[in-house]
Coordinates of C-alpha atoms and ligand atoms in Angstrom, one line a residue:
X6 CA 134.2 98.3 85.0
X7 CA 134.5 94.9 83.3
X8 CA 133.3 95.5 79.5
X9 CA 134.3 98.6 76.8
X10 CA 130.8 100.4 77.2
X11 CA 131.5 100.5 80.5
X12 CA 135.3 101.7 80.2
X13 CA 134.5 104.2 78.0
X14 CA 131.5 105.4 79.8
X15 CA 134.1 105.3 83.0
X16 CA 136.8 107.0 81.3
X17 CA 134.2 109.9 79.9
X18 CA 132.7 111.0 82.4
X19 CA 134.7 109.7 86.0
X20 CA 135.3 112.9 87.1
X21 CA 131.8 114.4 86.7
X22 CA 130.2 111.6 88.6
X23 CA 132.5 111.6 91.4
X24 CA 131.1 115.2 91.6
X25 CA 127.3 113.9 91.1
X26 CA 127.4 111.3 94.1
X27 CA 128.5 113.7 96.5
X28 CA 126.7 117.1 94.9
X29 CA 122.7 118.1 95.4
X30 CA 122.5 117.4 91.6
X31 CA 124.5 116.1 89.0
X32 CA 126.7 118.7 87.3
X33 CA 126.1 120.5 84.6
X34 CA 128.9 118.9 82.5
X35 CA 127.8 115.9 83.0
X36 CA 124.2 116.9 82.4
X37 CA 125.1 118.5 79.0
X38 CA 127.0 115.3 77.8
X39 CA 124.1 112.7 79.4
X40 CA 121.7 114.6 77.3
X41 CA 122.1 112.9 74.0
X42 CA 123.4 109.4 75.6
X43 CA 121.2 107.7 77.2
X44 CA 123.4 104.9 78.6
X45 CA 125.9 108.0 80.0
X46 CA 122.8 109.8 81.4
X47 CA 121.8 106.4 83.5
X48 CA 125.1 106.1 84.9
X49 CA 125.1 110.0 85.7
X50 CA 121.7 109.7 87.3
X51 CA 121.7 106.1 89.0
X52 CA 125.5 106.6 90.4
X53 CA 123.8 109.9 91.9
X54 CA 120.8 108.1 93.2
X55 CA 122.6 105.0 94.3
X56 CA 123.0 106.3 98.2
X57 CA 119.6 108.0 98.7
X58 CA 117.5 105.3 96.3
X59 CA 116.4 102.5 98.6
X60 CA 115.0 105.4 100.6
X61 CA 113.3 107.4 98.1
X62 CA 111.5 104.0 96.7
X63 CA 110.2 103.0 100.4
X64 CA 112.6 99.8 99.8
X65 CA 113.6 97.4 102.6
X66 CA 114.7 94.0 102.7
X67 CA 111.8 92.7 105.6
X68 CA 108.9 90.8 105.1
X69 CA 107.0 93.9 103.3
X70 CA 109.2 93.9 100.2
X71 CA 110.0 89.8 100.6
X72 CA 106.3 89.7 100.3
X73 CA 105.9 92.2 97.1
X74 CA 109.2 90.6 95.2
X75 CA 108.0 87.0 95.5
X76 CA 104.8 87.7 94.6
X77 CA 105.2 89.6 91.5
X78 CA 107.0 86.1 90.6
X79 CA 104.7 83.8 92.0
X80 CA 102.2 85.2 89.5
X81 CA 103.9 84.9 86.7
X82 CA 105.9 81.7 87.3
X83 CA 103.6 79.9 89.5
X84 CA 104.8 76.5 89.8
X85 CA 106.5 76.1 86.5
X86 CA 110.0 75.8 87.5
X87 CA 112.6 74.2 90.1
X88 CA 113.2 76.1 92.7
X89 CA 115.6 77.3 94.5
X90 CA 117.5 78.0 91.2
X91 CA 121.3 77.6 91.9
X92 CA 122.5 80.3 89.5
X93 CA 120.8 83.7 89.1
X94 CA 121.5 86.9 87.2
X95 CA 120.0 90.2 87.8
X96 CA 119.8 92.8 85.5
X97 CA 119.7 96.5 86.2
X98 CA 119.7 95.4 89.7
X99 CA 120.1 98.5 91.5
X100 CA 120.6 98.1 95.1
X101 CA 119.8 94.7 94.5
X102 CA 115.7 95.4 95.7
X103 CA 114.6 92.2 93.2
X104 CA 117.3 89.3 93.6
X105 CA 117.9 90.2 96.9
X106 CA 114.2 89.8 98.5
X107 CA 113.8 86.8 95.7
X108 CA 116.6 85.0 97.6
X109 CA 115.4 85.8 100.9
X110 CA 112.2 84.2 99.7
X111 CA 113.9 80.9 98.5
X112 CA 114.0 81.6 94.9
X113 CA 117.6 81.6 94.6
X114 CA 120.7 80.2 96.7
X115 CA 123.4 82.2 95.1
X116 CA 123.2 85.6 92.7
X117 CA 124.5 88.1 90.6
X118 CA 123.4 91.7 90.9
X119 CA 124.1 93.3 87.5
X120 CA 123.9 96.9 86.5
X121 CA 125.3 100.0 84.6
X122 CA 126.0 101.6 87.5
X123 CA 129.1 101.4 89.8
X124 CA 127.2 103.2 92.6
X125 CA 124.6 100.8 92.4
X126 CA 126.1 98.3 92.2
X127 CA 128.6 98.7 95.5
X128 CA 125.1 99.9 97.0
X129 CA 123.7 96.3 96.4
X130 CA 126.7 94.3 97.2
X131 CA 126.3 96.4 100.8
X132 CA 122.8 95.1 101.1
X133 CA 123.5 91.8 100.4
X134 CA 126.5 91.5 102.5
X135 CA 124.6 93.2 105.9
X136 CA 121.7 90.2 104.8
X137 CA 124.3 87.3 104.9
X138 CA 123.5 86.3 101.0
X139 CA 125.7 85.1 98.4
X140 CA 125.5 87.8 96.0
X141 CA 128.4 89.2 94.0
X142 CA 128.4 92.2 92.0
X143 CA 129.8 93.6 88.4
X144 CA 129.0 96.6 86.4
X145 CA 127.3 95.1 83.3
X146 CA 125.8 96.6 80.4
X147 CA 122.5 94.6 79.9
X148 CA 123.3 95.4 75.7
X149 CA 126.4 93.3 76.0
X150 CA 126.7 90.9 79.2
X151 CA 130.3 89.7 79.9
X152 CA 129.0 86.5 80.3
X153 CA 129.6 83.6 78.9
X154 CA 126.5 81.7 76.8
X155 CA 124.2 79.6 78.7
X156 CA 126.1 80.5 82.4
X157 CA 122.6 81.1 84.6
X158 CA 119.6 79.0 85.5
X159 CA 117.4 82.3 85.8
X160 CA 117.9 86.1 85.0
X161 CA 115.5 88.6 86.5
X162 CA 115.1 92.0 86.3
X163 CA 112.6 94.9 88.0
X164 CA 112.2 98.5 86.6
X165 CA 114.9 98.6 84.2
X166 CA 113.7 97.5 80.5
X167 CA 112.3 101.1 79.7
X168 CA 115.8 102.4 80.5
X169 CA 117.2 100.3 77.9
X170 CA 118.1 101.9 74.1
X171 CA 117.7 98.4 72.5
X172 CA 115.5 96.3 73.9
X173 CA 115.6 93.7 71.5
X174 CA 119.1 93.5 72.0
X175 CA 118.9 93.2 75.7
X176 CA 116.5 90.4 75.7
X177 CA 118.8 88.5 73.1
X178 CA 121.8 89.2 75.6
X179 CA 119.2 87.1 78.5
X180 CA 118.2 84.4 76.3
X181 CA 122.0 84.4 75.6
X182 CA 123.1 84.0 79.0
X183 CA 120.4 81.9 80.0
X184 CA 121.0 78.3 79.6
X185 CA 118.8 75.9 77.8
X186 CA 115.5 75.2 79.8
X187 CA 116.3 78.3 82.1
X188 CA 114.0 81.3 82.7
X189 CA 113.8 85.0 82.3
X190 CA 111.1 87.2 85.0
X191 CA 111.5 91.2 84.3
X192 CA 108.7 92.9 85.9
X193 CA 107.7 96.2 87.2
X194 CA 108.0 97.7 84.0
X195 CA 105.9 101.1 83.1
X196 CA 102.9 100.2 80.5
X197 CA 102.3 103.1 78.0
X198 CA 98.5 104.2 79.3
X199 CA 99.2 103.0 82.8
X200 CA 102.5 105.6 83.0
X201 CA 100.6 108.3 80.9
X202 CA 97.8 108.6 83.4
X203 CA 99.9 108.0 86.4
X204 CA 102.5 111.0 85.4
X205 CA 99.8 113.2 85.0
X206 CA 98.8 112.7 88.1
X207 CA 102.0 112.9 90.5
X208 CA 102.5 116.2 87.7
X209 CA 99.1 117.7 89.3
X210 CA 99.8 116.4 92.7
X211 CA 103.6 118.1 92.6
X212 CA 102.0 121.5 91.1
X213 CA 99.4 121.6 93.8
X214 CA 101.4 120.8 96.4
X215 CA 104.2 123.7 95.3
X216 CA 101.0 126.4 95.0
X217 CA 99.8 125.3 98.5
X218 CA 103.3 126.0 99.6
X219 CA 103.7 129.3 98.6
X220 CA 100.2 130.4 99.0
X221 CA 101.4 133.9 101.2
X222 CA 99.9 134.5 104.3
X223 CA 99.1 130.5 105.6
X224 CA 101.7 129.3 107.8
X225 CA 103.9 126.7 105.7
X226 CA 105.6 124.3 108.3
X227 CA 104.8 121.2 106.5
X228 CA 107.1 121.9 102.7
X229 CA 110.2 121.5 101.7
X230 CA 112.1 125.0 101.1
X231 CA 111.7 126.4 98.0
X232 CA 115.1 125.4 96.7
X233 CA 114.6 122.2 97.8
X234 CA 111.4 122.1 95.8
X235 CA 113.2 123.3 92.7
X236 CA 116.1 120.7 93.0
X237 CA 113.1 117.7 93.2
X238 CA 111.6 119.9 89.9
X239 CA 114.8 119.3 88.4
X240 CA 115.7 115.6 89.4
X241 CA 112.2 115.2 87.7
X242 CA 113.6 116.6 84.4
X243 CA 116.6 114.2 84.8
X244 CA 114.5 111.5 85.3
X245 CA 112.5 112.1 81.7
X246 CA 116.2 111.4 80.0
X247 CA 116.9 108.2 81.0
X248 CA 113.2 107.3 81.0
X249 CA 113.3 106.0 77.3
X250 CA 110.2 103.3 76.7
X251 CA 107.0 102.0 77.8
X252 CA 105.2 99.2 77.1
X253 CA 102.3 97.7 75.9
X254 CA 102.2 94.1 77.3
X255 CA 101.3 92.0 73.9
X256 CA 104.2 93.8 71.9
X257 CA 106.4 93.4 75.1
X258 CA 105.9 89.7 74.6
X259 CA 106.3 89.1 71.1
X260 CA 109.9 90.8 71.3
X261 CA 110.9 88.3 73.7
X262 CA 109.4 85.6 71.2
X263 CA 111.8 87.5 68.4
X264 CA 114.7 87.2 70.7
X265 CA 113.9 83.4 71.0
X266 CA 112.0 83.2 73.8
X267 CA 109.3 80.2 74.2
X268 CA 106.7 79.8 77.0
X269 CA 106.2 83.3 77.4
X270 CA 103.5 85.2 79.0
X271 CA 102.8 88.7 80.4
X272 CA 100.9 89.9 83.7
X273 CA 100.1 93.6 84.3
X274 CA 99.6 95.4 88.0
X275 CA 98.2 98.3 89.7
X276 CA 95.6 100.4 88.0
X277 CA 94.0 101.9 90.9
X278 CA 96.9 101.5 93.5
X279 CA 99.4 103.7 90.9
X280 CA 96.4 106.0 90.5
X281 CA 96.7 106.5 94.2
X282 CA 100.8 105.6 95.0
X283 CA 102.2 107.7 92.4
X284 CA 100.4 110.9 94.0
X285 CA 101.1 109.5 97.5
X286 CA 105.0 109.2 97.2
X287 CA 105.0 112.4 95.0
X288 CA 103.2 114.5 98.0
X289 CA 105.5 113.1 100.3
X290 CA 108.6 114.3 97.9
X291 CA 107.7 118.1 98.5
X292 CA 107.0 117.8 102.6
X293 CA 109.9 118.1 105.0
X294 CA 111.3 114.4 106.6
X295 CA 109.8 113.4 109.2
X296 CA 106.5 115.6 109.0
X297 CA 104.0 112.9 107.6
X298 CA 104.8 110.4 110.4
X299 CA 103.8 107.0 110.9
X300 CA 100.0 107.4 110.7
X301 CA 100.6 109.0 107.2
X302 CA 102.9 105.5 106.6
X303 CA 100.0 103.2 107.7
X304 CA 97.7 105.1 105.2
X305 CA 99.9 105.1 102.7
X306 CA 100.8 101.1 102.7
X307 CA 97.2 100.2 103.5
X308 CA 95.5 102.2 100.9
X309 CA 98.1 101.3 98.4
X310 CA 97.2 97.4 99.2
X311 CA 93.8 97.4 99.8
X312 CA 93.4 98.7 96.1
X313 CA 96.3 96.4 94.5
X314 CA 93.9 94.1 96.1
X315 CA 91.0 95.5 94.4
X316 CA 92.6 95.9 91.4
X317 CA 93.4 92.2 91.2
X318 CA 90.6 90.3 92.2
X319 CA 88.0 92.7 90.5
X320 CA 89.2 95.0 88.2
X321 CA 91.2 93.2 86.3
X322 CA 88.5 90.9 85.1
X323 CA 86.7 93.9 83.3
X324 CA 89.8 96.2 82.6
X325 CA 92.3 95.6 79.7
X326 CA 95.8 94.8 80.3
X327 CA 97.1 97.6 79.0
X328 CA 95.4 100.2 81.3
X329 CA 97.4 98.9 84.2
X330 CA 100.4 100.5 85.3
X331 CA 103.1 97.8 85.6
X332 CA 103.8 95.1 83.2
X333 CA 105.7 91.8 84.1
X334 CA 107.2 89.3 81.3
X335 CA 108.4 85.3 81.8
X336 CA 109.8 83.4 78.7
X337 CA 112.1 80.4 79.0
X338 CA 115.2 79.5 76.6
X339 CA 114.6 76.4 74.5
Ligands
SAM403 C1 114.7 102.3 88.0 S1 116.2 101.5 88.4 C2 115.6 100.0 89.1 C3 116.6 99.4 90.0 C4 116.1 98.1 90.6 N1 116.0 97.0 89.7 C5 114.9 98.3 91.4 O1 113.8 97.8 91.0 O2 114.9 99.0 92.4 C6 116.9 101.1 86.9 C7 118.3 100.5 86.9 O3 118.7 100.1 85.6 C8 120.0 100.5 85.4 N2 120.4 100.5 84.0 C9 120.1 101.5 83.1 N3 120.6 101.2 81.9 C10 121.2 100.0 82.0 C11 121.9 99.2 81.1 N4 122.1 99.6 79.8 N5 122.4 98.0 81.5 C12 122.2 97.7 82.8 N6 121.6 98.4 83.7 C13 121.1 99.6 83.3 C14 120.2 101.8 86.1 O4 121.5 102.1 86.4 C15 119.3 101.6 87.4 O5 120.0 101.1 88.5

């Protein structure tokens, strides 16, 4: 680890989270100690992740999530900055899903995959190694980079602002480390009706598909064991600690005007395509691997992008911003 928040948190808890990558869930010691630090509990619960994450999120590094990454970017950068930038910094990378598919679409020559957690961190560094990218990797708290001022040409970042404790503080940490006339893109982050309606969902979809499980008498070859259904019940539980914000896409850009921020705009995705993904990939949570197979897949992808492309080219002309699941933010440093 490179910084003091990340010795300390190394020092505290090493021994518990060697225990958490290799155990079904993180230990209870750990658990008990994450509970009231957040920053402890996202190192606990991405280090255990790290392995099993690129396949829990459906994430590749082929022309499907290529595709996804550099359009999320396209829409809110368009054609209002040099590309390929030479220097890039990710934040909360991950196995390095964002930079890494942004560089395989020409966005960036060389990179840096931040994030709090070691395991994800080696995870990403993996990926981009097997892909033949320039990436390095460091264990960075997003609160306090070890970076020096004005060191990267872009900084991106995907799923990890509603992790933070102080956002405002992370954002002035980016426009810190951005230098003048670079840009920030964080996107894929949870809006706060768009994540209220989707969690009730994949909640009614995970207690249906538990009470069609154990419905006696009807043959159940299709569900995960019981235990194993309780252990996904728990990870859920986990999930709710580090799980601190969402956002509501005007206030989401006026703190990155407060941090400094200038050219900045917001762009929000998915309303009916989260109404339908988040029960999707919770369904397929409580059925055995391997049972859905690839005609389940096809649905799955299809359905998810023939209403991403309903939701863009006619819905979101009548809907507000805010009733869309995901939230994307662009700002450049003056
Ligand atoms: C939901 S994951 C998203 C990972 C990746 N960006 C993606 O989209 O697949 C959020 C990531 O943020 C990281 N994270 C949480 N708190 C952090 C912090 N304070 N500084 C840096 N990274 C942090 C977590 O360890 C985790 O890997």
């Amino acid at each position: 680890m490179t910084n003091d928040i990340g010795d300390a948190v190394s020092d505290a808890v090493s021994d518990a989270v060697s225990d958490a990558v290799s155990d079904a869930v993180p230990p209870v010691d750990a658990l008990d100690a994450a509970w009231s630090d957040p920053k402890l509990a996202n190192v606990v619960y991405h280090d255990w992740e790290a392995a099993t994450y690129d396949d829990k999120w459906s994430i590749s590094y082929d022309d499907r999530c290529i595709e996804y990454a550099h359009d999320i970017f396209d829409r809110l950068v368009g054609d209002h900055m040099h590309l390929p930038a030479e220097t890039a910094l990710e934040i909360g990378g991950g196995t390095g899903f964002f930079l890494l598919n942004l560089m395989q679409s020409g966005v960036a020559t060389s990179g840096t995959v931040t994030d709090i957690s070691q395991g994800m961190v080696d995870q990403a560094v993996r990926n981009a190694e097997q892909l033949g990218l320039q990436v390095s990797g460091q264990v960075a708290d997003v609160e306090e980079l070890p970076f020096d001022d004005a060191s990267f040409d872009l900084v991106v970042g995907h799923a990890f602002l509603h992790h933070i404790p102080d956002v405002d503080q992370a954002l002035r940490e980016i426009m810190r480390v951005l230098r003048p006339g670079g840009r920030f893109v964080v996107c894929g982050e949870p809006t706060r009706k768009g994540d209220f309606v989707a969690r009730r969902l994949s909640r009614l979809t995970w207690r249906s598909a538990r009470f069609a499980a154990a419905v006696p008498l009807v043959p159940n070859n299709w569900a995960k064991s019981s235990e194993e259904l309780e252990q996904s019940s728990r990870e859920e539980a986990l999930e709710a600690i580090v799980d601190l914000h969402t956002f509501d896409p005007e206030r989401l850009a006026a703190a990155c005007m407060r941090a400094g921020a200038v050219d900045v705009r917001t762009c929000t995705e998915e309303l009916t395509a989260a109404w339908f993904g988040w029960p999707v990939r919770t369904f397929e949570a409580a059925v055995k691997p391997g049972v859905l197979g690839w005609s389940w897949a096809n649905f799955a992808y299809r359905g998810w992008q023939r209403l991403n492309a309903l939701d863009r080219n006619v819905l979101a002309a009548v809907v507000p911003d805010g009733f869309f699941y995901n939230v994307g933010v662009t700002g450049v440093k003056p």
